[in-house]
């Protein structure tokens, strides 16, 4: 976008006399600093956002991104330096003032009021009034529909926000941000909770904003996104500006090395993620689950987890990944299914029974389901281990301290000390505290639901290598991640879910991105006869006796054998045998309830991925 | 545990597969069951109230008479005005425990000031009670103190002030005979007392304020998500100060009207009135955690409590204290029902 030499001039640190306003600058921060008790969050940082550009702001957590955003949007005021709006010095004392000046912000977590309707959320604080000074709801609803329609979103303006999906909520937040006549839109990790389809919609909307000449400050941890949409990039590290320039001139590896402050060669050598080589798993599974079924959510999920392996659980949002993990941890009431740990079936599926059996779960939403922000690091870590550490209800502080010390050191939890409140830590460190909480229970099985979501690159790498180490020590790990790279590099084996059922499994050399994408991209409605032709060529192993789970599903009487017995249907019709490309799946449990709705000719997946039909 | 289960519910169903960016379409419209639950949650109290009145009018001959209706409404009018302010406070996620004491203080101040004429009798209690409300609001909004503690302190403080003014209850201020202020309490149109009409007018205005003004929207936003409201640039602190001031004003007004009706400032009334007001608000479908509610529901809630009291009086053989037992029982039923209805609305 901008000529490189201008960009270079921009990145030069400002001299003592205030530098002249940069040409075309909409929003500038000149030598701003922000100090908090004990921390310098921002140290003499200069930043320029130009008219109509999409500017990436990157850095690890704690690099000062959030602080800079909060300075630019009026949440904080700088201790030193000044802000300039269109070349004029200015300061905001309240988010309200920044909004009036045309700076809108959408935050990582949707910051709208869930119980209020879509239209009320969009117009909150600036509702259209009729001549009696009362809110004009018909107009509000009409304008909301128009506004959303302009972004290709169809949602009833009257519906309470919380009844919409997270992606749609994010779009509503964006619509609100734009509808206030924004000149600048700040987006703080807008895609962290969106599914790929919604990300595309977001990007389309960003493209439209771009065409309208609105400047966008885009914060994200996802490299792909940055390189797809951003023009320029500013890198912060430890509260200082380390780089600012055209994104096209900065390749990925260099960008990562700038963020991490590591040598490029080191990043190359280690790859983009910090997972090591595969593990050698035991033959005997430590956890066996079969026939996990819950109406509308899970259908006859079967899994085996071996000690020392990382099993990836793939699938798109809504495919039942998190639900499966929750079911395994006893947190999701099931209509049917069996879980056994170390050969012993759990009699009751409750979280406490699962924990006692050695299953620990790191939930997806650490804010809502894990961390107690008001408690200290120590208290958060020992929370689950309390019963073990106490005798007759008296908790031994000495034991606590020992455990906490061990885990803080081992997981490299960065905190002022064990008594610091967890709410004050960065996302990555909060995640480590949660991990520590479960690890001190000495679990056999660790279920990780999006363990690296929303945490910075450095902490991500640490958590990834930690997962690696844990599996190396013989723990069975179930890893859920929507980051395909992470899943592929982290997992030894991947079970792919679709619409609440197992859609396929990748093992050995097939654990790579293309194979995973191929399984993910398959259409879910394979139970119609037409899809037969799509996969008709996968007959490489048709000579073997086909497993033909589809047959089992078609006839309930065939599904009679136990959930983990492989069901062969000897009298399978020939056309089915030809079309069924299933190999020997690791855990091909036939649907226990066997609703005979599907036709027999369900095809297998592409390549050697074993596909299992969706029994609906 | 509950949180875990709940969080799984709104998983958006993957709609259509495809690689082109599709328009983000909202999830399917609410099902019939969800809508029925919503309607029941919103208008359930009204349904119960109507049902109770219909049954009672068959069982008790004296229930569905004009006299009895006048009696119920005048009794309910004072509580309803207090509960109106309470509704707004609870919608912001707060609570105002001071209203009972402020109600009594307003009555004593009105009776005392009535010797100086009509306007002082109305304005003095409003000024003092409004100031107490503003003080509550200031401590809650600016000092970030918990509403429960702040208004508990005001409850004690207002009651103490009241006792000091009346020399520990030894002095009773009387409203002069034939004064215009006395007429405010005892006058009536078609037998319905002025307080009833004033309450109705206040509810009409209150409904408009809550549903159709920016201030009302701000109340919902503050209660629904205070952080979001702040980040959206709403004047959160000002809204809180205003809503507690409003609650104080309404409690003072209700006290003044009550004093006009009783012709004197009674010191021992209003004890526990805050709890009745909270009950009425919650029975009326307003969420105690804030973010959702309606003034119409509160009106039905107050009337329901009034009808229950009236019925127990009708039975005669029952100790009137059983009213509290019935009200308490009803409150539990409502809260439990709300829980299930909320779940049904979410479609779990």
CSV table of N, CA, C and O in Angstrom, one decimal, chain A residues 3-4 16 51 100 104 171 192 229 237 246 316 347 350 367 373 389 396 416 446 455 507 537 583 602 605 612:
chain,number,residue,atom,x,y,z
A,3,UNK,N,4.4,3.4,0.2
A,3,UNK,CA,5.8,3.2,-0.3
A,3,UNK,C,6.7,2.8,0.9
A,3,UNK,O,6.5,3.3,2.0
A,4,UNK,N,7.6,1.9,0.6
A,4,UNK,CA,8.4,1.3,1.7
A,4,UNK,C,9.2,2.4,2.4
A,4,UNK,O,9.4,2.3,3.6
A,16,UNK,N,13.4,13.8,20.3
A,16,UNK,CA,12.9,14.6,21.4
A,16,UNK,C,11.9,15.7,20.9
A,16,UNK,O,10.8,15.8,21.5
A,51,UNK,N,-4.8,6.3,6.6
A,51,UNK,CA,-6.1,6.3,6.0
A,51,UNK,C,-6.2,5.0,5.1
A,51,UNK,O,-5.4,4.8,4.2
A,100,UNK,N,-16.9,8.7,19.7
A,100,UNK,CA,-17.4,9.9,19.1
A,100,UNK,C,-16.4,10.4,18.0
A,100,UNK,O,-16.8,11.0,17.0
A,104,UNK,N,-13.9,2.8,16.6
A,104,UNK,CA,-14.7,1.8,17.2
A,104,UNK,C,-13.9,0.5,17.4
A,104,UNK,O,-12.9,0.3,16.7
A,171,UNK,N,-20.5,-10.6,14.3
A,171,UNK,CA,-20.9,-9.8,13.1
A,171,UNK,C,-21.7,-8.6,13.6
A,171,UNK,O,-21.6,-7.5,13.1
A,192,UNK,N,-11.0,-15.4,16.9
A,192,UNK,CA,-10.6,-16.5,17.8
A,192,UNK,C,-11.7,-17.4,18.1
A,192,UNK,O,-11.5,-18.5,18.5
A,229,UNK,N,-5.0,-10.4,4.7
A,229,UNK,CA,-5.8,-9.2,4.6
A,229,UNK,C,-5.0,-7.9,4.9
A,229,UNK,O,-5.4,-6.8,4.6
A,237,UNK,N,7.2,-6.1,21.3
A,237,UNK,CA,7.8,-7.1,22.2
A,237,UNK,C,8.2,-6.5,23.5
A,237,UNK,O,8.8,-5.5,23.5
A,246,UNK,N,5.9,-2.7,5.9
A,246,UNK,CA,5.0,-3.4,5.0
A,246,UNK,C,5.0,-4.9,5.3
A,246,UNK,O,6.1,-5.4,5.5
A,316,UNK,N,-15.1,-29.9,12.4
A,316,UNK,CA,-15.5,-28.5,12.4
A,316,UNK,C,-16.3,-28.2,13.6
A,316,UNK,O,-16.7,-29.0,14.4
A,347,UNK,N,-19.0,-46.8,36.5
A,347,UNK,CA,-20.4,-47.1,36.7
A,347,UNK,C,-21.3,-45.9,36.5
A,347,UNK,O,-22.3,-45.9,35.9
A,350,UNK,N,-20.0,-39.2,36.0
A,350,UNK,CA,-20.0,-37.9,36.6
A,350,UNK,C,-18.6,-37.3,36.6
A,350,UNK,O,-17.7,-38.1,36.5
A,367,UNK,N,-12.2,-19.3,30.9
A,367,UNK,CA,-12.8,-18.2,31.8
A,367,UNK,C,-14.0,-18.7,32.5
A,367,UNK,O,-14.2,-18.5,33.7
A,373,UNK,N,-10.8,-16.5,38.8
A,373,UNK,CA,-9.9,-15.4,38.6
A,373,UNK,C,-9.6,-14.7,40.0
A,373,UNK,O,-8.5,-14.2,40.1
A,389,UNK,N,-4.9,-33.6,49.5
A,389,UNK,CA,-4.0,-32.9,50.3
A,389,UNK,C,-4.4,-32.7,51.7
A,389,UNK,O,-3.7,-32.2,52.6
A,396,UNK,N,-3.2,-29.4,54.4
A,396,UNK,CA,-1.8,-29.2,54.7
A,396,UNK,C,-1.3,-28.1,53.8
A,396,UNK,O,-1.1,-28.3,52.6
A,416,UNK,N,4.0,-13.3,39.7
A,416,UNK,CA,4.8,-12.7,40.7
A,416,UNK,C,5.1,-13.6,41.8
A,416,UNK,O,6.1,-13.5,42.5
A,446,UNK,N,-5.6,-37.2,29.9
A,446,UNK,CA,-5.8,-35.8,29.9
A,446,UNK,C,-6.6,-35.3,28.6
A,446,UNK,O,-6.1,-35.6,27.5
A,455,UNK,N,-4.0,-17.8,23.3
A,455,UNK,CA,-2.8,-17.5,24.0
A,455,UNK,C,-1.7,-17.2,23.0
A,455,UNK,O,-1.7,-17.6,21.8
A,507,UNK,N,-4.2,-42.4,10.6
A,507,UNK,CA,-3.1,-42.9,11.3
A,507,UNK,C,-1.8,-42.9,10.6
A,507,UNK,O,-1.8,-42.7,9.3
A,537,UNK,N,-14.0,-44.8,-6.6
A,537,UNK,CA,-12.7,-45.3,-7.1
A,537,UNK,C,-11.9,-45.8,-5.9
A,537,UNK,O,-10.8,-46.4,-6.1
A,583,UNK,N,-11.2,-49.4,5.6
A,583,UNK,CA,-10.1,-50.2,6.0
A,583,UNK,C,-10.4,-50.8,7.3
A,583,UNK,O,-11.6,-50.9,7.8
A,602,UNK,N,-22.8,-46.8,1.7
A,602,UNK,CA,-22.1,-45.6,2.2
A,602,UNK,C,-20.6,-45.8,1.8
A,602,UNK,O,-20.0,-46.8,2.0
A,605,UNK,N,-13.9,-43.0,3.1
A,605,UNK,CA,-13.2,-41.7,2.9
A,605,UNK,C,-12.2,-41.7,1.8
A,605,UNK,O,-11.9,-42.8,1.2
A,612,UNK,N,-16.8,-43.4,8.3
A,612,UNK,CA,-17.9,-44.1,8.9
A,612,UNK,C,-19.2,-43.3,8.6
A,612,UNK,O,-19.2,-42.1,8.6
